[in-house]
XYZ file of C-alpha atoms in Angstrom:
658
model
C 0.000 0.000 0.000
C 1.547 3.357 -1.093
C 1.968 6.405 1.106
C -0.105 9.519 0.827
C 1.556 12.419 -1.062
C 1.961 14.370 2.160
C 3.516 11.349 3.865
C 5.783 10.766 0.840
C 6.950 14.383 0.905
C 7.582 14.155 4.636
C 9.577 10.964 4.171
C 11.598 12.554 1.371
C 12.243 15.566 3.548
C 13.351 13.350 6.404
C 15.765 11.483 4.114
C 17.196 14.713 2.738
C 17.649 16.320 6.143
C 19.161 13.195 7.652
C 22.127 13.343 5.218
C 24.336 15.803 7.031
C 27.715 15.014 5.325
C 26.660 16.076 1.851
C 24.463 18.806 0.432
C 21.238 18.228 -1.480
C 19.959 21.259 -3.361
C 16.777 21.437 -5.455
C 16.187 24.232 -7.994
C 13.581 25.142 -10.531
C 14.369 25.170 -14.229
C 15.820 28.689 -13.849
C 18.303 27.635 -11.188
C 16.508 29.259 -8.238
C 16.727 27.224 -5.009
C 13.465 25.458 -4.031
C 14.894 23.115 -1.392
C 18.012 23.334 0.797
C 18.956 20.344 2.960
C 20.552 20.422 6.404
C 23.625 18.876 4.790
C 23.721 21.838 2.400
C 23.596 24.167 5.386
C 26.380 22.178 7.077
C 28.608 21.960 4.005
C 28.004 25.383 2.495
C 27.098 27.521 5.526
C 23.938 29.195 4.178
C 20.563 28.442 5.821
C 17.552 27.361 3.832
C 15.882 30.695 4.565
C 18.903 32.509 3.085
C 18.925 30.444 -0.098
C 15.259 29.791 -0.963
C 14.401 31.737 -4.095
C 18.037 32.746 -4.723
C 20.118 31.300 -7.600
C 22.535 28.445 -6.985
C 25.358 30.493 -8.619
C 26.388 31.618 -5.122
C 28.054 28.253 -4.434
C 30.375 28.632 -7.455
C 33.735 30.431 -7.308
C 33.900 33.821 -9.126
C 35.700 32.357 -12.175
C 32.904 29.801 -12.722
C 30.213 32.391 -12.034
C 31.654 34.598 -14.774
C 31.736 31.608 -17.120
C 28.045 30.754 -16.416
C 28.892 27.393 -14.863
C 25.363 26.718 -13.453
C 23.740 27.049 -16.881
C 26.418 24.808 -18.437
C 25.808 22.066 -15.828
C 22.028 22.220 -16.357
C 22.422 21.858 -20.125
C 24.776 18.929 -19.607
C 22.356 17.203 -17.229
C 19.490 17.608 -19.712
C 21.629 16.068 -22.483
C 23.067 13.122 -20.490
C 20.472 12.559 -17.760
C 22.983 12.989 -14.935
C 25.801 15.563 -14.909
C 28.877 14.902 -12.755
C 32.010 16.926 -12.163
C 34.635 17.835 -9.572
C 35.726 21.394 -9.005
C 36.229 24.159 -6.466
C 33.116 25.588 -4.790
C 32.502 28.467 -2.379
C 31.240 28.452 1.235
C 29.318 31.316 2.780
C 32.432 32.753 4.468
C 34.333 32.848 1.132
C 36.350 29.680 1.810
C 36.977 27.474 -1.174
C 36.529 23.698 -0.999
C 36.826 20.868 -3.479
C 33.557 18.992 -4.099
C 32.140 16.192 -6.207
C 28.739 17.109 -7.659
C 25.890 15.252 -9.412
C 23.095 17.173 -11.115
C 19.869 15.300 -12.031
C 16.799 16.744 -13.811
C 13.360 16.425 -11.992
C 10.526 15.465 -14.321
C 6.721 15.042 -13.855
C 4.732 12.009 -14.966
C 4.661 13.410 -18.488
C 8.443 13.799 -18.583
C 8.330 17.563 -18.375
C 11.361 19.021 -16.554
C 10.298 20.655 -13.314
C 13.788 21.509 -12.009
C 17.093 19.955 -10.916
C 18.540 18.209 -7.875
C 22.254 18.681 -7.135
C 24.082 16.394 -4.702
C 27.357 17.938 -3.531
C 29.961 16.026 -1.486
C 32.966 17.759 0.177
C 36.120 15.997 -1.154
C 38.670 18.645 -0.139
C 40.673 16.272 2.069
C 40.742 13.524 -0.542
C 41.710 16.066 -3.235
C 44.536 17.486 -1.124
C 45.809 13.952 -0.384
C 45.692 13.116 -4.101
C 47.503 16.330 -4.970
C 50.074 15.624 -2.260
C 50.634 12.089 -3.596
C 50.947 13.494 -7.130
C 53.495 16.092 -5.995
C 55.406 13.431 -4.123
C 55.454 11.230 -7.229
C 56.669 14.159 -9.338
C 59.315 15.040 -6.765
C 60.497 11.429 -6.628
C 60.647 11.293 -10.440
C 62.499 14.617 -10.512
C 64.921 13.402 -7.846
C 65.586 10.177 -9.740
C 66.047 12.117 -12.988
C 68.360 14.616 -11.263
C 70.338 11.730 -9.803
C 70.676 10.103 -13.231
C 71.673 13.449 -14.756
C 74.130 14.056 -11.919
C 75.669 10.633 -12.492
C 75.809 11.304 -16.231
C 77.384 14.741 -15.724
C 79.811 13.305 -13.185
C 80.857 10.632 -15.685
C 81.170 13.250 -18.445
C 83.159 15.467 -16.100
C 85.459 12.616 -15.170
C 85.943 11.474 -18.763
C 86.495 15.014 -20.070
C 89.185 15.756 -17.513
C 92.826 15.640 -18.597
C 93.665 14.192 -15.176
C 93.342 10.466 -14.505
C 90.948 9.414 -11.713
C 91.246 5.990 -10.030
C 89.362 4.671 -6.960
C 89.895 1.436 -4.942
C 88.224 -0.119 -1.902
C 90.077 -1.023 1.299
C 91.304 -4.258 -0.265
C 92.887 -2.378 -3.177
C 90.275 -3.595 -5.703
C 89.611 -1.138 -8.540
C 86.096 0.371 -8.425
C 86.105 3.515 -10.610
C 88.312 4.842 -13.436
C 87.961 7.598 -16.006
C 88.937 7.822 -19.675
C 92.128 9.799 -19.020
C 93.418 7.114 -16.600
C 92.638 4.324 -19.091
C 94.513 6.173 -21.861
C 97.408 6.912 -19.507
C 97.819 3.255 -18.529
C 97.135 1.858 -22.013
C 93.760 0.138 -21.385
C 91.167 -0.003 -24.165
C 88.070 -0.426 -21.937
C 87.235 0.127 -18.261
C 86.391 -3.598 -17.922
C 90.118 -4.326 -18.193
C 90.705 -2.444 -14.910
C 87.463 -2.617 -12.877
C 87.505 -5.443 -10.281
C 91.267 -6.028 -10.489
C 93.819 -5.490 -7.748
C 95.713 -2.203 -7.674
C 99.106 -3.722 -8.552
C 97.564 -5.612 -11.482
C 96.394 -2.272 -12.874
C 99.183 0.077 -11.838
C 102.564 -1.538 -12.544
C 104.604 0.387 -10.021
C 108.397 0.622 -9.763
C 111.029 2.852 -8.272
C 112.606 5.525 -10.552
C 115.701 3.299 -10.741
C 113.556 0.428 -12.121
C 113.612 -1.789 -9.000
C 110.450 -3.543 -7.752
C 108.003 -1.575 -5.606
C 106.407 -3.665 -2.756
C 102.662 -3.280 -2.268
C 103.199 -2.310 1.354
C 105.193 0.722 0.209
C 102.519 1.976 -2.201
C 101.066 5.269 -0.882
C 97.708 4.512 -2.510
C 97.485 1.169 -0.615
C 98.297 2.875 2.674
C 95.721 5.593 1.948
C 93.000 2.968 1.188
C 93.774 0.812 4.289
C 94.984 3.344 6.837
C 93.449 6.620 5.620
C 96.828 8.343 5.158
C 96.651 10.955 2.325
C 99.667 11.352 0.058
C 101.031 13.662 -2.635
C 103.790 12.075 -4.748
C 105.500 14.554 -7.062
C 107.752 12.275 -9.102
C 107.023 8.569 -9.477
C 107.204 5.930 -12.225
C 104.342 3.704 -13.406
C 104.407 1.230 -16.267
C 101.714 0.991 -18.914
C 100.195 -2.272 -20.071
C 102.681 -2.306 -22.968
C 105.573 -1.905 -20.517
C 106.452 1.693 -21.350
C 107.336 3.671 -18.210
C 105.630 7.011 -17.612
C 106.527 9.603 -14.956
C 103.496 10.667 -12.892
C 102.458 13.026 -10.140
C 99.477 11.905 -8.023
C 97.346 12.724 -4.995
C 95.812 9.945 -2.831
C 92.774 10.906 -0.709
C 90.864 8.535 1.673
C 87.167 7.822 1.065
C 85.176 7.992 4.332
C 81.487 6.988 4.471
C 79.548 7.621 7.700
C 82.829 7.888 9.584
C 84.148 4.559 8.234
C 87.184 4.304 5.897
C 85.980 2.835 2.594
C 89.013 3.026 0.305
C 90.863 5.775 -1.527
C 90.663 7.864 -4.672
C 93.744 8.924 -6.596
C 94.256 11.738 -9.100
C 97.034 11.149 -11.655
C 98.958 13.539 -13.902
C 101.169 12.260 -16.718
C 104.193 14.560 -16.333
C 106.073 13.276 -19.388
C 105.661 16.633 -21.116
C 106.720 18.432 -17.941
C 109.855 16.293 -17.642
C 110.629 16.878 -21.295
C 110.026 20.619 -20.849
C 112.314 20.648 -17.804
C 115.026 18.939 -19.788
C 114.527 21.347 -22.669
C 114.472 24.280 -20.216
C 117.754 23.131 -18.708
C 119.225 22.781 -22.178
C 117.844 26.171 -23.163
C 119.270 27.690 -19.991
C 122.671 26.328 -20.910
C 122.349 27.647 -24.451
C 121.126 30.988 -23.090
C 124.172 31.317 -20.894
C 126.362 30.609 -23.902
C 124.405 33.208 -25.881
C 124.831 35.762 -23.075
C 128.559 35.214 -23.146
C 128.619 35.528 -26.949
C 126.355 38.579 -26.820
C 128.548 40.276 -24.287
C 131.531 39.746 -26.547
C 129.544 41.065 -29.517
C 128.421 44.128 -27.535
C 132.002 44.890 -26.642
C 133.021 44.461 -30.277
C 130.115 46.616 -31.500
C 130.971 49.260 -28.909
C 134.510 49.411 -30.209
C 133.157 49.575 -33.788
C 130.734 52.365 -32.813
C 133.482 54.337 -31.153
C 135.682 53.852 -34.217
C 132.876 54.948 -36.556
C 132.190 57.947 -34.305
C 135.806 59.010 -34.620
C 136.426 58.360 -38.333
C 133.001 59.174 -39.840
C 133.043 61.990 -42.381
C 129.402 62.725 -41.539
C 128.657 64.972 -38.577
C 127.241 62.778 -35.764
C 125.676 64.255 -32.634
C 123.383 63.691 -29.654
C 121.221 66.542 -28.283
C 118.338 67.022 -25.873
C 114.927 68.367 -26.914
C 116.040 71.918 -26.141
C 118.621 71.576 -28.897
C 121.622 71.554 -26.543
C 124.387 69.341 -27.917
C 125.530 66.672 -25.461
C 128.073 65.032 -27.733
C 129.470 65.589 -31.252
C 132.105 63.705 -33.263
C 135.352 65.124 -34.741
C 133.725 65.564 -38.185
C 132.104 68.776 -36.869
C 135.545 70.327 -36.453
C 136.729 68.970 -39.820
C 133.735 70.457 -41.697
C 132.925 73.635 -39.765
C 136.300 74.386 -38.166
C 134.892 74.900 -34.644
C 136.509 72.977 -31.762
C 134.307 70.382 -30.047
C 134.545 72.324 -26.775
C 132.785 75.331 -28.352
C 129.885 73.157 -29.614
C 129.020 70.832 -26.694
C 126.744 72.363 -24.053
C 125.273 74.961 -26.431
C 122.503 75.051 -29.037
C 123.237 75.580 -32.752
C 121.392 78.871 -33.009
C 124.636 80.884 -33.131
C 125.756 78.805 -36.147
C 122.527 78.894 -38.196
C 122.004 81.142 -41.187
C 119.567 83.941 -40.232
C 117.198 82.944 -43.064
C 116.993 79.344 -41.727
C 116.154 80.106 -38.084
C 112.368 79.889 -38.448
C 112.218 76.619 -40.382
C 114.831 75.049 -38.050
C 112.667 75.890 -34.997
C 109.636 74.335 -36.728
C 111.601 71.144 -37.438
C 112.714 70.979 -33.789
C 109.068 71.171 -32.678
C 108.238 68.304 -35.027
C 111.051 66.242 -33.507
C 109.826 67.028 -29.992
C 106.402 65.678 -31.040
C 108.034 62.331 -31.850
C 108.259 62.616 -35.658
C 111.680 61.782 -37.177
C 113.465 64.166 -39.551
C 114.570 62.975 -42.979
C 116.717 65.083 -45.352
C 116.029 68.433 -43.649
C 118.392 71.083 -44.995
C 119.757 74.286 -43.489
C 123.064 76.210 -43.388
C 125.715 76.495 -40.636
C 128.448 79.124 -40.383
C 132.065 77.917 -40.422
C 134.942 79.290 -38.406
C 136.152 80.975 -41.628
C 132.879 82.958 -41.874
C 131.247 81.240 -44.878
C 128.217 78.867 -44.756
C 127.958 75.141 -45.510
C 124.762 73.419 -46.725
C 123.835 70.550 -44.371
C 121.312 67.700 -44.766
C 119.962 66.351 -41.456
C 118.524 62.994 -40.426
C 117.366 62.950 -36.794
C 115.452 60.432 -34.685
C 113.924 61.144 -31.226
C 114.501 58.271 -28.796
C 114.196 58.049 -25.011
C 114.287 61.826 -24.503
C 117.268 62.476 -26.789
C 117.833 63.383 -30.430
C 120.269 61.282 -32.439
C 121.467 63.172 -35.530
C 123.421 62.310 -38.663
C 124.388 65.355 -40.744
C 125.971 65.371 -44.184
C 127.757 68.292 -45.829
C 125.974 68.657 -49.204
C 127.532 71.970 -50.208
C 129.572 70.527 -53.092
C 126.722 68.252 -54.095
C 124.308 71.197 -54.357
C 126.850 73.176 -56.331
C 127.257 70.234 -58.683
C 123.479 69.901 -59.046
C 123.207 73.612 -59.815
C 125.897 73.275 -62.480
C 124.132 70.205 -63.863
C 120.795 72.077 -63.943
C 122.451 74.909 -65.896
C 123.947 72.397 -68.329
C 120.585 70.646 -68.747
C 118.877 73.974 -69.377
C 121.458 74.803 -72.029
C 120.926 71.353 -73.581
C 117.145 71.870 -73.600
C 117.590 75.225 -75.313
C 119.845 73.561 -77.871
C 117.305 70.791 -78.401
C 114.532 73.349 -78.771
C 116.539 75.177 -81.438
C 117.264 71.867 -83.183
C 113.566 70.924 -83.053
C 112.563 74.326 -84.403
C 115.145 73.920 -87.144
C 113.825 70.463 -88.010
C 110.247 71.734 -87.984
C 111.177 74.774 -90.072
C 113.095 72.615 -92.536
C 110.234 70.172 -92.876
C 107.642 72.898 -93.327
C 109.891 74.764 -95.787
C 110.508 71.562 -97.756
C 106.777 70.727 -98.007
C 105.779 74.294 -98.817
C 108.600 74.549 -101.352
C 107.198 71.457 -103.115
C 103.718 72.988 -103.092
C 105.027 76.355 -104.360
C 106.952 74.553 -107.122
C 103.694 73.009 -108.362
C 101.916 76.382 -108.220
C 104.802 78.253 -109.935
C 105.062 75.631 -112.697
C 101.314 75.695 -113.263
C 101.348 79.542 -113.440
C 104.253 79.461 -115.943
C 102.299 77.068 -118.156
C 99.175 79.246 -117.913
C 101.157 82.235 -119.273
C 101.772 80.433 -122.563
C 99.637 81.809 -125.335
C 99.324 78.525 -127.206
C 97.867 76.670 -124.180
C 94.681 74.771 -124.925
C 91.538 75.062 -122.876
C 91.760 71.513 -121.538
C 95.332 71.896 -120.337
C 94.592 75.319 -118.911
C 91.781 73.883 -116.793
C 94.049 71.056 -115.663
C 96.702 73.523 -114.478
C 94.112 75.653 -112.703
C 92.780 72.494 -110.968
C 96.342 71.556 -109.965
C 96.807 75.010 -108.410
C 93.529 74.614 -106.511
C 94.469 71.119 -105.241
C 97.885 72.376 -104.160
C 96.359 75.293 -102.261
C 94.019 72.841 -100.523
C 96.976 70.641 -99.584
C 98.789 73.695 -98.216
C 95.726 74.597 -96.171
C 95.561 71.049 -94.801
C 99.270 71.178 -93.940
C 98.668 74.472 -92.114
C 95.773 72.905 -90.191
C 97.957 69.957 -89.135
C 100.679 72.328 -87.957
C 98.114 74.300 -85.959
C 96.702 71.098 -84.485
C 100.127 69.956 -83.338
C 100.868 73.423 -81.955
C 97.404 73.401 -80.306
C 96.572 76.702 -81.926
C 93.789 75.730 -84.331
C 90.376 77.206 -83.443
C 88.225 74.428 -81.959
C 84.445 74.357 -81.655
C 83.839 71.883 -78.807
C 80.377 70.434 -78.393
C 78.787 67.450 -76.666
C 78.226 64.487 -79.006
C 77.356 60.784 -78.890
C 80.685 58.987 -79.231
C 79.170 55.726 -80.470
C 77.171 57.484 -83.174
C 80.169 59.511 -84.408
C 82.415 56.423 -84.501
C 79.817 54.565 -86.583
C 79.641 57.532 -88.978
C 83.429 57.490 -89.424
C 83.376 53.704 -89.927
C 80.742 54.071 -92.665
C 82.924 56.781 -94.255
C 86.206 54.841 -94.250
C 84.834 51.363 -95.012
C 85.271 51.801 -98.814
C 88.823 53.115 -98.216
C 89.847 50.070 -96.169
C 89.212 47.497 -98.873
C 87.435 44.152 -98.796
C 90.278 42.290 -97.039
C 90.097 44.372 -93.862
C 87.425 43.269 -91.388
C 86.034 46.149 -89.303
C 84.561 45.506 -85.840
C 82.922 47.922 -83.380
C 82.728 47.522 -79.583
C 81.006 50.724 -78.498
C 79.465 51.997 -75.291
C 75.750 52.698 -74.956
C 73.767 55.737 -76.133
C 74.573 57.632 -72.889
C 78.287 57.704 -73.794
C 78.913 61.410 -74.538
C 82.148 63.369 -74.939
C 82.921 67.073 -75.301
C 85.274 68.000 -78.167
C 85.382 69.407 -81.693
C 83.420 66.872 -83.787
C 85.234 67.722 -87.044
C 88.688 67.351 -85.473
C 87.516 64.139 -83.733
C 86.484 62.623 -87.060
C 89.771 63.748 -88.680
C 91.728 62.110 -85.835
C 89.847 58.805 -86.319
C 90.429 58.922 -90.092
C 94.171 59.523 -89.579
C 94.388 56.606 -87.126
C 92.395 54.365 -89.499
C 94.596 55.177 -92.504
C 97.734 54.475 -90.445
C 96.210 51.126 -89.370
C 95.373 50.225 -92.989
C 98.930 50.943 -94.118
C 100.343 48.966 -91.143
C 98.194 45.930 -92.097
C 99.175 46.246 -95.771
C 95.475 46.179 -96.714
C 94.608 42.891 -94.935
C 93.633 42.172 -91.300
C 91.159 43.198 -88.621
C 90.486 46.780 -87.507
C 88.604 47.237 -84.201
C 86.982 50.425 -82.916
C 86.275 50.406 -79.188
C 84.701 53.090 -76.959
C 84.189 52.849 -73.187
C 83.843 55.002 -70.096
C 86.871 55.144 -67.746
C 87.492 56.828 -64.403
C 91.100 57.882 -65.040
C 93.797 58.378 -67.643
C 96.812 56.112 -66.981
C 100.371 57.381 -66.633
C 101.514 58.221 -70.190
C 104.975 59.451 -71.225
C 105.951 60.108 -67.602
C 102.807 62.077 -66.717
C 100.943 61.237 -63.508
C 97.644 59.362 -63.568
C 94.708 61.762 -64.042
C 91.478 60.858 -62.204
C 88.144 61.976 -63.641
C 85.449 60.990 -66.124
C 86.743 60.196 -69.619
C 85.734 58.367 -72.769
C 88.456 56.072 -74.134
C 88.257 55.560 -77.936
C 90.643 52.860 -79.187
C 91.652 51.985 -82.760
C 93.236 48.520 -82.755
C 94.878 46.845 -85.758
C 96.536 43.499 -86.438
C 99.378 44.950 -88.476
C 103.151 44.793 -88.231
C 103.316 46.788 -84.983
C 105.849 49.422 -83.987
C 109.383 48.877 -82.762
C 109.861 49.933 -79.098
C 112.658 52.297 -80.110
C 110.237 54.253 -82.319
C 107.276 54.505 -79.921
C 108.601 57.653 -78.247
C 108.918 59.521 -81.601
C 105.744 58.623 -83.480
C 103.880 61.774 -82.380
C 106.701 64.107 -83.447
C 105.978 66.271 -86.501
C 107.296 64.933 -89.836
C 108.292 61.612 -88.248
C 107.097 58.721 -90.400
C 108.032 55.128 -91.075
C 106.482 55.254 -94.555
C 108.348 55.619 -97.802
C 109.112 59.032 -99.237
C 105.975 60.542 -100.776
C 103.651 58.194 -98.855
C 103.051 60.494 -95.862
C 103.856 63.918 -94.396
C 104.485 62.694 -90.849
C 101.848 65.091 -89.488
C 98.839 62.745 -89.144
C 99.664 61.485 -85.645
C 100.932 64.937 -84.689
C 97.451 66.292 -85.512
C 95.841 63.618 -83.274
C 98.290 64.459 -80.472
C 97.574 68.186 -80.715
C 93.800 67.631 -80.864
C 93.879 65.401 -77.736
C 95.959 67.877 -75.734
C 93.931 70.914 -76.816
C 90.701 69.065 -75.908
C 91.894 68.358 -72.355
C 92.599 64.696 -73.086
C 95.482 62.399 -73.983
C 96.626 59.922 -76.649
C 98.356 56.626 -75.824
C 99.831 53.850 -77.942
C 100.594 50.233 -77.074
C 102.253 47.908 -79.570
C 104.080 44.592 -79.823
C 106.067 44.043 -83.046
C 104.296 41.485 -85.208
C 101.052 41.660 -83.153
C 99.615 45.026 -84.179
C 99.111 48.329 -82.414
C 96.439 49.971 -80.247
C 95.949 53.775 -80.256
C 93.682 55.077 -77.449
C 92.304 58.620 -77.497
C 91.064 59.926 -74.097
C 88.477 62.735 -74.211
C 86.613 64.400 -71.337
C 83.227 62.851 -70.719
């Protein structure tokens, strides 16, 4: 027989209130509290009166409240039937506690959700114990890992050490070795030493080679009696029998106050012994060297004193105030003053009045630590005249060391030589003018002969019209040749009027190539290697074209009408040293005309730009073509260079300002 609804509700209430160790909370579908058990009051701290009608969010910590935890749990319970979780919750006083919760939906007979029931159990103690056990497990794992790492690092440290480590127990049985000890004693693996007696591992003997009893071994005594030892010079024998000198330290191993063996640190001192032997040998050699050096110093001192006395150069030592501390006899020989009048005084009373200022400046430079090389001034002699002196002085350790040479006669000789060279240059100039005048007179005389002959023929009354025109044409051609000769002379003399302008070098070279191609003949191959359209130069275009034509004709004659002629144009940043001139930096265009002809003999290279100089046969050239190119280059602010190897052709390069 079932209970009445009121009895059932009372029974349910009794069951709920009798569970005091966990909380039972009932809410409607909106999460508002409809029932609050005594266990809920005990666990959470709020009374039923305080919670009825309020939301259950109050039992959640602020982080979960902000995340809407109550709504999430209700949705989960509706989806799964029962929602369970463990998390931190909040008591009335603000204390946090860890709880296990179950949330179940309440439904009517039709299955409609009326609300939720949440059962909350305090599991703080169990959670803290679990966390403690987890931390302990982590700490144990960390400790074990640290121990393994420590052992690994210790082994790496031992094996990376250059010193040998060796440990035995109280019975002298080997327990630990490192790689350096194994190498030192000649073992391949640690297994060859571990577990063996000390004297089976370390073959010990006295330095004289006699046997070494185990009872005398310091390492044995340290392991059995706890007596530490430091042995500076001892002899062990490797497995292969080779003796090695060692230094070692034996230290007792004590565990919990009980002696448990000994550990020994070994050093192979073979290198040290060898170094000591070499040092002793070097010391002996050094002593011999000192003795030899002392003898050499004495010999050099005698040599220096001898040089000081016999040197024809004036030698002296002065301080930075210019006061002479010591001078050699050459001062008296050259200047006539006794040494006593020079030492202890400056040189100011000897210097030429015009040299005082520059001498003071040179002294200041010396005082600043800069040496003097070939400084010249004049000193007065005892006879009253002056001698030209060339000084070399070096500042060192607060003193000036000076070497002075009398260059009076040398300067007089140079002056005489300069006068002779000037006279020679004047003579050469007159000879060159005579050669130039003779050449010009000869060429003009030939031209005037043609004109005079043609005029004489024109005066004849019986001259026909055809011949008359031919003579007039001959006069005109001769006048044109004379004008061309005048232009070449002006070009060489750099006196012809130029009309410089900016032009495209590549375009002008192509124009000249098109012009001369018929003149070159079919057996000469012409090639062009030209810079781009932005390659501009500034010069007289007409003279530039004439220069290229002259160079091309010379190349054709040098190739005897057969070969390869190359025109090249490029931008360069300097003009190289040509005919003794210094390199000129700047922006230039280099135009080269290169042939594969016979080349030019080295002895003739220096003369090819001279007027009327030619290697061609008589009547085949005036010798002014290259002179015109030379004059044009110089007058345009440029240069002309030639490079040639006999039998391999020649290369003429014209440099013009970009």
